[in-house]
Amino acid sequence: MLKVGITGGIGSGKTTICKFFEVMGLPVFIADTEARKIMESSPVVRSKLILSFGKEIYLPDHALDRKKLAAMVFNSPLLLEKINSIVHPEVHRHFQEWYNRQDAPYIVYEAAILFESGFYRQMDFNILVTAPEEERIKRILLRENTTEKDVKSRMAKQWKDEEKKKLANFVIVNNNRELIVPQLIELDKKFRIHG
């Protein structure tokens, strides 16, 4: 069964693209959602995170204090690498178990740092979703309680689309001008042929 990776910068619209694949009846694994679940439900991951970041990263109800953890790792590539080294192997293990249970022409694996983590190598094909920066900023400001300065700061920490394009097999332009559905129908046909 074919594995299709999807990635894109913050606000590019990868979630929307994944919803299309779900509507088409394809299984979609969202790595970031799985990572959040693991950080709250896995006793092993919890204890490693507490050891590395302190018990204050969890709220009294045992939920992860995402804001506190994000503030700690945001300006520290070392701490970000530490958290990724704890969480990513578990996400990949969960993905493999999930993948083994699927029965479809192909599956979709969505991850914000698909290329950065190197996990794109495990995929048969990789899709990059792009959108103009001003459009991405607008989308994020509409859905999150944040500032343009914070959004730009987060964007600056991600790989640029030019770097990602070198590793992508396909690019979906999500700029509110070009039609998305025909692009996705064409990709779906290709993946079903290969699957």
Short mmCIF file of N, CA and C in Angstrom, two decimals, residues 7-190:
data_model
loop_
_atom_site.label_atom_id
_atom_site.label_comp_id
_atom_site.label_asym_id
_atom_site.label_seq_id
_atom_site.Cartn_x
_atom_site.Cartn_y
_atom_site.Cartn_z
N THR A 7 3.09 17.85 3.40
CA THR A 7 3.64 18.84 4.31
C THR A 7 3.44 20.22 3.71
N GLY A 8 3.77 21.23 4.48
CA GLY A 8 3.67 22.62 4.03
C GLY A 8 3.87 23.51 5.23
N GLY A 9 4.22 24.74 4.98
CA GLY A 9 4.43 25.69 6.07
C GLY A 9 3.14 25.99 6.81
N ILE A 10 3.27 26.59 7.97
CA ILE A 10 2.12 26.97 8.78
C ILE A 10 1.19 27.86 7.94
N GLY A 11 -0.11 27.53 7.93
CA GLY A 11 -1.09 28.33 7.20
C GLY A 11 -1.17 28.03 5.71
N SER A 12 -0.43 27.01 5.25
CA SER A 12 -0.43 26.71 3.80
C SER A 12 -1.71 26.01 3.36
N GLY A 13 -2.39 25.33 4.30
CA GLY A 13 -3.65 24.66 3.97
C GLY A 13 -3.54 23.15 3.89
N LYS A 14 -2.50 22.57 4.53
CA LYS A 14 -2.35 21.11 4.46
C LYS A 14 -3.53 20.37 5.10
N THR A 15 -4.12 20.94 6.15
CA THR A 15 -5.27 20.30 6.80
C THR A 15 -6.45 20.22 5.84
N THR A 16 -6.68 21.28 5.08
CA THR A 16 -7.76 21.30 4.09
C THR A 16 -7.52 20.22 3.03
N ILE A 17 -6.28 20.11 2.58
CA ILE A 17 -5.93 19.10 1.56
C ILE A 17 -6.18 17.70 2.13
N CYS A 18 -5.80 17.49 3.38
CA CYS A 18 -6.02 16.18 4.02
C CYS A 18 -7.50 15.85 4.13
N LYS A 19 -8.32 16.86 4.39
CA LYS A 19 -9.78 16.64 4.47
C LYS A 19 -10.31 16.13 3.13
N PHE A 20 -9.76 16.66 2.04
CA PHE A 20 -10.16 16.20 0.72
C PHE A 20 -9.89 14.70 0.58
N PHE A 21 -8.69 14.28 0.97
CA PHE A 21 -8.35 12.85 0.87
C PHE A 21 -9.26 12.00 1.75
N GLU A 22 -9.60 12.52 2.93
CA GLU A 22 -10.53 11.80 3.82
C GLU A 22 -11.90 11.65 3.16
N VAL A 23 -12.38 12.72 2.52
CA VAL A 23 -13.66 12.69 1.82
C VAL A 23 -13.63 11.65 0.69
N MET A 24 -12.46 11.48 0.09
CA MET A 24 -12.29 10.48 -0.98
C MET A 24 -12.20 9.06 -0.40
N GLY A 25 -12.29 8.95 0.94
CA GLY A 25 -12.29 7.64 1.57
C GLY A 25 -10.92 7.09 1.90
N LEU A 26 -9.90 7.96 1.91
CA LEU A 26 -8.54 7.50 2.18
C LEU A 26 -8.16 7.72 3.64
N PRO A 27 -7.42 6.80 4.24
CA PRO A 27 -6.99 6.97 5.62
C PRO A 27 -5.92 8.06 5.71
N VAL A 28 -6.07 8.97 6.68
CA VAL A 28 -5.12 10.06 6.86
C VAL A 28 -4.59 10.03 8.30
N PHE A 29 -3.28 10.06 8.41
CA PHE A 29 -2.60 10.06 9.72
C PHE A 29 -2.01 11.45 9.91
N ILE A 30 -2.45 12.16 10.94
CA ILE A 30 -1.94 13.52 11.22
C ILE A 30 -0.89 13.40 12.32
N ALA A 31 0.37 13.54 11.96
CA ALA A 31 1.48 13.32 12.90
C ALA A 31 1.43 14.25 14.11
N ASP A 32 1.10 15.53 13.89
CA ASP A 32 1.09 16.49 15.01
C ASP A 32 0.00 16.15 16.03
N THR A 33 -1.16 15.72 15.54
CA THR A 33 -2.26 15.33 16.44
C THR A 33 -1.84 14.11 17.25
N GLU A 34 -1.22 13.15 16.57
CA GLU A 34 -0.76 11.93 17.25
C GLU A 34 0.30 12.26 18.29
N ALA A 35 1.21 13.19 17.95
CA ALA A 35 2.26 13.60 18.89
C ALA A 35 1.66 14.18 20.16
N ARG A 36 0.63 15.03 20.01
CA ARG A 36 -0.03 15.62 21.18
C ARG A 36 -0.67 14.55 22.04
N LYS A 37 -1.33 13.57 21.40
CA LYS A 37 -1.96 12.48 22.15
C LYS A 37 -0.91 11.69 22.93
N ILE A 38 0.19 11.38 22.27
CA ILE A 38 1.26 10.59 22.89
C ILE A 38 1.85 11.33 24.09
N MET A 39 2.05 12.64 23.95
CA MET A 39 2.65 13.42 25.05
C MET A 39 1.75 13.43 26.28
N GLU A 40 0.45 13.21 26.08
CA GLU A 40 -0.47 13.20 27.22
C GLU A 40 -0.79 11.80 27.71
N SER A 41 -0.73 10.81 26.82
CA SER A 41 -1.20 9.48 27.22
C SER A 41 -0.11 8.45 27.50
N SER A 42 1.08 8.65 26.95
CA SER A 42 2.14 7.65 27.14
C SER A 42 2.92 7.93 28.42
N PRO A 43 2.86 7.01 29.40
CA PRO A 43 3.60 7.20 30.65
C PRO A 43 5.11 7.33 30.41
N VAL A 44 5.63 6.58 29.44
CA VAL A 44 7.07 6.61 29.14
C VAL A 44 7.47 7.99 28.60
N VAL A 45 6.69 8.49 27.64
CA VAL A 45 6.98 9.80 27.05
C VAL A 45 6.81 10.90 28.10
N ARG A 46 5.74 10.79 28.89
CA ARG A 46 5.51 11.77 29.97
C ARG A 46 6.71 11.87 30.91
N SER A 47 7.19 10.72 31.36
CA SER A 47 8.29 10.74 32.33
C SER A 47 9.57 11.29 31.70
N LYS A 48 9.81 10.98 30.42
CA LYS A 48 11.00 11.52 29.73
C LYS A 48 10.89 13.05 29.57
N LEU A 49 9.67 13.52 29.25
CA LEU A 49 9.47 14.96 29.08
C LEU A 49 9.62 15.69 30.42
N ILE A 50 9.08 15.10 31.48
CA ILE A 50 9.19 15.71 32.81
C ILE A 50 10.66 15.76 33.24
N LEU A 51 11.39 14.69 32.96
CA LEU A 51 12.81 14.64 33.29
C LEU A 51 13.59 15.73 32.55
N SER A 52 13.22 15.98 31.30
CA SER A 52 13.93 16.96 30.48
C SER A 52 13.46 18.40 30.67
N PHE A 53 12.15 18.58 30.93
CA PHE A 53 11.59 19.93 30.93
C PHE A 53 10.95 20.35 32.25
N GLY A 54 10.83 19.42 33.20
CA GLY A 54 10.23 19.75 34.49
C GLY A 54 8.75 19.41 34.53
N LYS A 55 8.24 19.12 35.73
CA LYS A 55 6.83 18.69 35.84
C LYS A 55 5.83 19.81 35.58
N GLU A 56 6.30 21.07 35.58
CA GLU A 56 5.38 22.19 35.33
C GLU A 56 4.90 22.25 33.88
N ILE A 57 5.42 21.40 32.99
CA ILE A 57 4.90 21.40 31.62
C ILE A 57 3.56 20.65 31.53
N TYR A 58 3.17 20.02 32.65
CA TYR A 58 1.86 19.38 32.70
C TYR A 58 0.97 20.13 33.68
N LEU A 59 -0.29 20.28 33.33
CA LEU A 59 -1.27 20.95 34.19
C LEU A 59 -1.72 19.98 35.28
N PRO A 60 -2.40 20.47 36.32
CA PRO A 60 -2.86 19.57 37.39
C PRO A 60 -3.72 18.41 36.91
N ASP A 61 -4.46 18.61 35.80
CA ASP A 61 -5.30 17.53 35.29
C ASP A 61 -4.52 16.57 34.36
N HIS A 62 -3.19 16.71 34.36
CA HIS A 62 -2.26 15.88 33.57
C HIS A 62 -2.24 16.21 32.07
N ALA A 63 -2.98 17.26 31.68
CA ALA A 63 -2.91 17.70 30.27
C ALA A 63 -1.59 18.45 30.08
N LEU A 64 -1.08 18.38 28.89
CA LEU A 64 0.17 19.07 28.57
C LEU A 64 -0.09 20.57 28.49
N ASP A 65 0.76 21.35 29.13
CA ASP A 65 0.67 22.81 29.02
C ASP A 65 1.46 23.20 27.77
N ARG A 66 0.77 23.15 26.63
CA ARG A 66 1.43 23.37 25.34
C ARG A 66 2.09 24.74 25.24
N LYS A 67 1.41 25.75 25.79
CA LYS A 67 1.97 27.11 25.72
C LYS A 67 3.29 27.19 26.46
N LYS A 68 3.33 26.59 27.65
CA LYS A 68 4.55 26.62 28.46
C LYS A 68 5.69 25.88 27.76
N LEU A 69 5.36 24.70 27.23
CA LEU A 69 6.38 23.90 26.54
C LEU A 69 6.86 24.63 25.28
N ALA A 70 5.93 25.20 24.53
CA ALA A 70 6.30 25.93 23.31
C ALA A 70 7.21 27.11 23.63
N ALA A 71 6.89 27.82 24.72
CA ALA A 71 7.72 28.97 25.11
C ALA A 71 9.14 28.52 25.46
N MET A 72 9.26 27.32 26.06
CA MET A 72 10.58 26.81 26.44
C MET A 72 11.42 26.43 25.21
N VAL A 73 10.79 25.79 24.23
CA VAL A 73 11.57 25.26 23.09
C VAL A 73 11.66 26.23 21.92
N PHE A 74 10.83 27.28 21.93
CA PHE A 74 10.71 28.15 20.75
C PHE A 74 12.04 28.72 20.28
N ASN A 75 12.83 29.23 21.18
CA ASN A 75 14.10 29.84 20.78
C ASN A 75 15.31 28.97 21.07
N SER A 76 15.07 27.68 21.27
CA SER A 76 16.18 26.79 21.56
C SER A 76 16.17 25.57 20.64
N PRO A 77 16.96 25.60 19.58
CA PRO A 77 17.03 24.45 18.69
C PRO A 77 17.43 23.16 19.43
N LEU A 78 18.23 23.32 20.47
CA LEU A 78 18.69 22.17 21.26
C LEU A 78 17.52 21.51 21.99
N LEU A 79 16.67 22.35 22.64
CA LEU A 79 15.51 21.81 23.36
C LEU A 79 14.47 21.25 22.39
N LEU A 80 14.34 21.90 21.24
CA LEU A 80 13.40 21.40 20.23
C LEU A 80 13.86 20.02 19.74
N GLU A 81 15.14 19.89 19.53
CA GLU A 81 15.69 18.59 19.12
C GLU A 81 15.46 17.54 20.21
N LYS A 82 15.58 17.96 21.46
CA LYS A 82 15.38 17.05 22.59
C LYS A 82 13.94 16.51 22.60
N ILE A 83 12.98 17.43 22.47
CA ILE A 83 11.57 17.01 22.50
C ILE A 83 11.27 16.10 21.30
N ASN A 84 11.82 16.46 20.12
CA ASN A 84 11.60 15.64 18.93
C ASN A 84 12.20 14.24 19.10
N SER A 85 13.35 14.15 19.75
CA SER A 85 13.99 12.84 19.94
C SER A 85 13.19 11.95 20.89
N ILE A 86 12.40 12.57 21.75
CA ILE A 86 11.55 11.80 22.68
C ILE A 86 10.25 11.38 22.00
N VAL A 87 9.63 12.33 21.28
CA VAL A 87 8.27 12.11 20.76
C VAL A 87 8.25 11.43 19.39
N HIS A 88 9.15 11.82 18.48
CA HIS A 88 9.06 11.32 17.10
C HIS A 88 9.19 9.81 16.96
N PRO A 89 10.09 9.14 17.68
CA PRO A 89 10.13 7.68 17.53
C PRO A 89 8.80 7.02 17.90
N GLU A 90 8.11 7.56 18.91
CA GLU A 90 6.81 7.03 19.30
C GLU A 90 5.74 7.29 18.23
N VAL A 91 5.78 8.50 17.64
CA VAL A 91 4.83 8.83 16.57
C VAL A 91 5.04 7.87 15.40
N HIS A 92 6.30 7.62 15.06
CA HIS A 92 6.60 6.73 13.94
C HIS A 92 6.17 5.30 14.23
N ARG A 93 6.31 4.88 15.48
CA ARG A 93 5.88 3.54 15.88
C ARG A 93 4.34 3.43 15.76
N HIS A 94 3.64 4.47 16.26
CA HIS A 94 2.18 4.50 16.16
C HIS A 94 1.73 4.50 14.70
N PHE A 95 2.45 5.27 13.89
CA PHE A 95 2.12 5.33 12.46
C PHE A 95 2.24 3.93 11.84
N GLN A 96 3.32 3.22 12.13
CA GLN A 96 3.54 1.90 11.54
C GLN A 96 2.42 0.93 11.95
N GLU A 97 2.03 0.99 13.23
CA GLU A 97 0.93 0.13 13.71
C GLU A 97 -0.38 0.50 13.00
N TRP A 98 -0.63 1.80 12.87
CA TRP A 98 -1.83 2.30 12.18
C TRP A 98 -1.81 1.86 10.73
N TYR A 99 -0.68 2.04 10.06
CA TYR A 99 -0.52 1.68 8.65
C TYR A 99 -0.83 0.20 8.42
N ASN A 100 -0.34 -0.65 9.31
CA ASN A 100 -0.55 -2.09 9.18
C ASN A 100 -2.03 -2.49 9.27
N ARG A 101 -2.84 -1.60 9.86
CA ARG A 101 -4.28 -1.90 10.01
C ARG A 101 -5.12 -1.37 8.83
N GLN A 102 -4.51 -0.61 7.94
CA GLN A 102 -5.27 0.03 6.86
C GLN A 102 -5.46 -0.90 5.67
N ASP A 103 -6.52 -0.62 4.92
CA ASP A 103 -6.79 -1.34 3.69
C ASP A 103 -7.35 -0.33 2.70
N ALA A 104 -6.46 0.24 1.89
CA ALA A 104 -6.86 1.29 0.95
C ALA A 104 -5.86 1.30 -0.20
N PRO A 105 -6.19 1.97 -1.30
CA PRO A 105 -5.22 2.06 -2.40
C PRO A 105 -3.92 2.75 -1.96
N TYR A 106 -4.07 3.74 -1.05
CA TYR A 106 -2.91 4.43 -0.48
C TYR A 106 -3.34 5.14 0.79
N ILE A 107 -2.36 5.51 1.60
CA ILE A 107 -2.64 6.27 2.82
C ILE A 107 -1.93 7.62 2.72
N VAL A 108 -2.37 8.56 3.56
CA VAL A 108 -1.79 9.89 3.59
C VAL A 108 -1.21 10.13 4.98
N TYR A 109 0.03 10.61 5.01
CA TYR A 109 0.72 10.93 6.27
C TYR A 109 1.03 12.41 6.25
N GLU A 110 0.39 13.17 7.14
CA GLU A 110 0.60 14.63 7.18
C GLU A 110 1.48 15.01 8.35
N ALA A 111 2.53 15.77 8.05
CA ALA A 111 3.44 16.23 9.11
C ALA A 111 4.03 17.59 8.73
N ALA A 112 4.07 18.48 9.70
CA ALA A 112 4.60 19.82 9.46
C ALA A 112 6.10 19.77 9.14
N ILE A 113 6.81 18.84 9.78
CA ILE A 113 8.26 18.76 9.56
C ILE A 113 8.65 17.45 8.87
N LEU A 114 7.88 17.08 7.88
CA LEU A 114 8.12 15.83 7.14
C LEU A 114 9.53 15.79 6.55
N PHE A 115 9.94 16.88 5.91
CA PHE A 115 11.27 16.93 5.29
C PHE A 115 12.37 17.13 6.33
N GLU A 116 12.10 18.05 7.26
CA GLU A 116 13.11 18.36 8.29
C GLU A 116 13.48 17.13 9.12
N SER A 117 12.48 16.28 9.38
CA SER A 117 12.72 15.09 10.23
C SER A 117 13.37 13.95 9.45
N GLY A 118 13.32 14.04 8.11
CA GLY A 118 13.86 12.97 7.29
C GLY A 118 12.86 11.85 7.04
N PHE A 119 11.67 11.95 7.66
CA PHE A 119 10.68 10.87 7.54
C PHE A 119 10.09 10.79 6.12
N TYR A 120 10.29 11.84 5.32
CA TYR A 120 9.80 11.82 3.94
C TYR A 120 10.40 10.63 3.17
N ARG A 121 11.56 10.15 3.60
CA ARG A 121 12.21 9.02 2.92
C ARG A 121 11.41 7.73 3.06
N GLN A 122 10.52 7.68 4.07
CA GLN A 122 9.68 6.49 4.28
C GLN A 122 8.44 6.50 3.38
N MET A 123 8.22 7.61 2.68
CA MET A 123 7.04 7.76 1.84
C MET A 123 7.37 7.38 0.39
N ASP A 124 6.35 6.96 -0.35
CA ASP A 124 6.54 6.67 -1.78
C ASP A 124 6.51 7.95 -2.60
N PHE A 125 5.64 8.88 -2.18
CA PHE A 125 5.55 10.19 -2.82
C PHE A 125 5.35 11.23 -1.73
N ASN A 126 5.81 12.48 -2.01
CA ASN A 126 5.62 13.57 -1.06
C ASN A 126 5.02 14.78 -1.76
N ILE A 127 4.01 15.35 -1.11
CA ILE A 127 3.31 16.53 -1.64
C ILE A 127 3.66 17.72 -0.75
N LEU A 128 4.01 18.83 -1.38
CA LEU A 128 4.22 20.08 -0.66
C LEU A 128 3.05 21.01 -0.99
N VAL A 129 2.41 21.54 0.05
CA VAL A 129 1.33 22.51 -0.13
C VAL A 129 1.94 23.89 0.10
N THR A 130 1.77 24.77 -0.88
CA THR A 130 2.32 26.13 -0.76
C THR A 130 1.21 27.17 -0.85
N ALA A 131 1.49 28.34 -0.31
CA ALA A 131 0.58 29.48 -0.41
C ALA A 131 1.43 30.73 -0.20
N PRO A 132 1.01 31.86 -0.77
CA PRO A 132 1.76 33.10 -0.56
C PRO A 132 1.81 33.46 0.93
N GLU A 133 2.92 34.04 1.36
CA GLU A 133 3.12 34.35 2.78
C GLU A 133 1.99 35.21 3.36
N GLU A 134 1.57 36.25 2.63
CA GLU A 134 0.51 37.14 3.15
C GLU A 134 -0.79 36.38 3.35
N GLU A 135 -1.06 35.42 2.46
CA GLU A 135 -2.27 34.60 2.58
C GLU A 135 -2.16 33.68 3.80
N ARG A 136 -0.99 33.10 4.00
CA ARG A 136 -0.77 32.22 5.15
C ARG A 136 -0.94 32.99 6.45
N ILE A 137 -0.39 34.20 6.52
CA ILE A 137 -0.50 35.02 7.73
C ILE A 137 -1.97 35.32 8.02
N LYS A 138 -2.72 35.69 6.96
CA LYS A 138 -4.14 36.00 7.11
C LYS A 138 -4.91 34.80 7.70
N ARG A 139 -4.63 33.61 7.16
CA ARG A 139 -5.31 32.40 7.63
C ARG A 139 -5.02 32.11 9.10
N ILE A 140 -3.77 32.27 9.49
CA ILE A 140 -3.39 31.97 10.88
C ILE A 140 -4.03 32.98 11.82
N LEU A 141 -4.03 34.26 11.43
CA LEU A 141 -4.63 35.29 12.29
C LEU A 141 -6.14 35.06 12.45
N LEU A 142 -6.79 34.50 11.44
CA LEU A 142 -8.23 34.21 11.52
C LEU A 142 -8.52 33.06 12.47
N ARG A 143 -7.61 32.07 12.53
CA ARG A 143 -7.91 30.87 13.32
C ARG A 143 -7.27 30.86 14.70
N GLU A 144 -6.27 31.71 14.94
CA GLU A 144 -5.57 31.69 16.22
C GLU A 144 -5.57 33.06 16.86
N ASN A 145 -5.51 33.08 18.18
CA ASN A 145 -5.40 34.33 18.92
C ASN A 145 -3.91 34.65 19.03
N THR A 146 -3.38 35.32 17.99
CA THR A 146 -1.95 35.60 17.94
C THR A 146 -1.72 36.91 17.21
N THR A 147 -0.47 37.29 17.07
CA THR A 147 -0.13 38.54 16.37
C THR A 147 0.63 38.23 15.09
N GLU A 148 0.64 39.18 14.18
CA GLU A 148 1.37 39.00 12.93
C GLU A 148 2.86 38.80 13.21
N LYS A 149 3.37 39.50 14.21
CA LYS A 149 4.79 39.37 14.58
C LYS A 149 5.10 37.94 15.01
N ASP A 150 4.23 37.36 15.84
CA ASP A 150 4.42 35.98 16.30
C ASP A 150 4.36 34.99 15.13
N VAL A 151 3.42 35.22 14.22
CA VAL A 151 3.27 34.33 13.06
C VAL A 151 4.54 34.38 12.21
N LYS A 152 5.04 35.59 11.94
CA LYS A 152 6.25 35.74 11.12
C LYS A 152 7.45 35.09 11.81
N SER A 153 7.49 35.20 13.12
CA SER A 153 8.57 34.59 13.89
C SER A 153 8.53 33.07 13.76
N ARG A 154 7.32 32.49 13.82
CA ARG A 154 7.17 31.04 13.67
C ARG A 154 7.55 30.61 12.25
N MET A 155 7.13 31.41 11.27
CA MET A 155 7.45 31.10 9.88
C MET A 155 8.97 31.11 9.64
N ALA A 156 9.65 32.04 10.28
CA ALA A 156 11.10 32.17 10.10
C ALA A 156 11.85 30.94 10.58
N LYS A 157 11.24 30.19 11.48
CA LYS A 157 11.88 28.99 12.04
C LYS A 157 11.67 27.76 11.15
N GLN A 158 10.76 27.86 10.18
CA GLN A 158 10.48 26.72 9.30
C GLN A 158 11.35 26.81 8.05
N TRP A 159 11.56 25.65 7.43
CA TRP A 159 12.25 25.64 6.14
C TRP A 159 11.45 26.45 5.15
N LYS A 160 12.13 27.10 4.23
CA LYS A 160 11.47 27.85 3.16
C LYS A 160 10.93 26.87 2.12
N ASP A 161 9.87 27.28 1.41
CA ASP A 161 9.27 26.42 0.39
C ASP A 161 10.28 26.01 -0.69
N GLU A 162 11.22 26.92 -1.00
CA GLU A 162 12.23 26.61 -2.03
C GLU A 162 13.04 25.38 -1.63
N GLU A 163 13.38 25.28 -0.35
CA GLU A 163 14.14 24.12 0.14
C GLU A 163 13.28 22.85 0.06
N LYS A 164 12.01 22.98 0.46
CA LYS A 164 11.11 21.83 0.48
C LYS A 164 10.79 21.34 -0.93
N LYS A 165 10.70 22.27 -1.89
CA LYS A 165 10.36 21.90 -3.28
C LYS A 165 11.38 20.92 -3.85
N LYS A 166 12.63 21.03 -3.41
CA LYS A 166 13.69 20.14 -3.90
C LYS A 166 13.43 18.69 -3.51
N LEU A 167 12.68 18.48 -2.43
CA LEU A 167 12.42 17.12 -1.94
C LEU A 167 11.02 16.62 -2.27
N ALA A 168 10.15 17.52 -2.74
CA ALA A 168 8.76 17.15 -3.02
C ALA A 168 8.62 16.54 -4.41
N ASN A 169 7.73 15.55 -4.52
CA ASN A 169 7.41 14.98 -5.83
C ASN A 169 6.33 15.82 -6.52
N PHE A 170 5.45 16.41 -5.72
CA PHE A 170 4.35 17.21 -6.26
C PHE A 170 4.18 18.45 -5.39
N VAL A 171 3.75 19.55 -6.03
CA VAL A 171 3.47 20.80 -5.31
C VAL A 171 2.03 21.20 -5.60
N ILE A 172 1.28 21.46 -4.54
CA ILE A 172 -0.09 21.97 -4.68
C ILE A 172 -0.05 23.45 -4.32
N VAL A 173 -0.49 24.28 -5.25
CA VAL A 173 -0.51 25.72 -5.01
C VAL A 173 -1.88 26.07 -4.46
N ASN A 174 -1.91 26.55 -3.21
CA ASN A 174 -3.16 26.85 -2.52
C ASN A 174 -3.24 28.37 -2.30
N ASN A 175 -3.47 29.09 -3.39
CA ASN A 175 -3.40 30.56 -3.33
C ASN A 175 -4.75 31.25 -3.49
N ASN A 176 -5.84 30.50 -3.38
CA ASN A 176 -7.21 31.03 -3.54
C ASN A 176 -7.50 31.51 -4.96
N ARG A 177 -6.61 31.22 -5.91
CA ARG A 177 -6.87 31.56 -7.31
C ARG A 177 -6.92 30.29 -8.16
N GLU A 178 -5.93 29.43 -7.99
CA GLU A 178 -5.90 28.18 -8.75
C GLU A 178 -6.81 27.17 -8.07
N LEU A 179 -7.55 26.43 -8.87
CA LEU A 179 -8.48 25.45 -8.32
C LEU A 179 -7.72 24.27 -7.73
N ILE A 180 -8.07 23.92 -6.50
CA ILE A 180 -7.39 22.84 -5.77
C ILE A 180 -7.92 21.47 -6.17
N VAL A 181 -9.24 21.34 -6.29
CA VAL A 181 -9.85 20.03 -6.52
C VAL A 181 -9.30 19.34 -7.78
N PRO A 182 -9.18 20.04 -8.93
CA PRO A 182 -8.61 19.35 -10.10
C PRO A 182 -7.18 18.84 -9.85
N GLN A 183 -6.39 19.62 -9.11
CA GLN A 183 -5.03 19.18 -8.78
C GLN A 183 -5.07 17.89 -7.95
N LEU A 184 -5.99 17.85 -7.00
CA LEU A 184 -6.08 16.69 -6.11
C LEU A 184 -6.65 15.46 -6.83
N ILE A 185 -7.62 15.67 -7.71
CA ILE A 185 -8.19 14.55 -8.47
C ILE A 185 -7.11 13.92 -9.35
N GLU A 186 -6.28 14.76 -9.95
CA GLU A 186 -5.18 14.27 -10.79
C GLU A 186 -4.18 13.45 -9.96
N LEU A 187 -3.84 13.95 -8.78
CA LEU A 187 -2.92 13.22 -7.90
C LEU A 187 -3.53 11.91 -7.44
N ASP A 188 -4.81 11.95 -7.08
CA ASP A 188 -5.50 10.74 -6.63
C ASP A 188 -5.43 9.65 -7.71
N LYS A 189 -5.65 10.04 -8.97
CA LYS A 189 -5.57 9.08 -10.09
C LYS A 189 -4.17 8.46 -10.14
N LYS A 190 -3.15 9.31 -10.06
CA LYS A 190 -1.75 8.83 -10.11
C LYS A 190 -1.48 7.83 -9.00
#
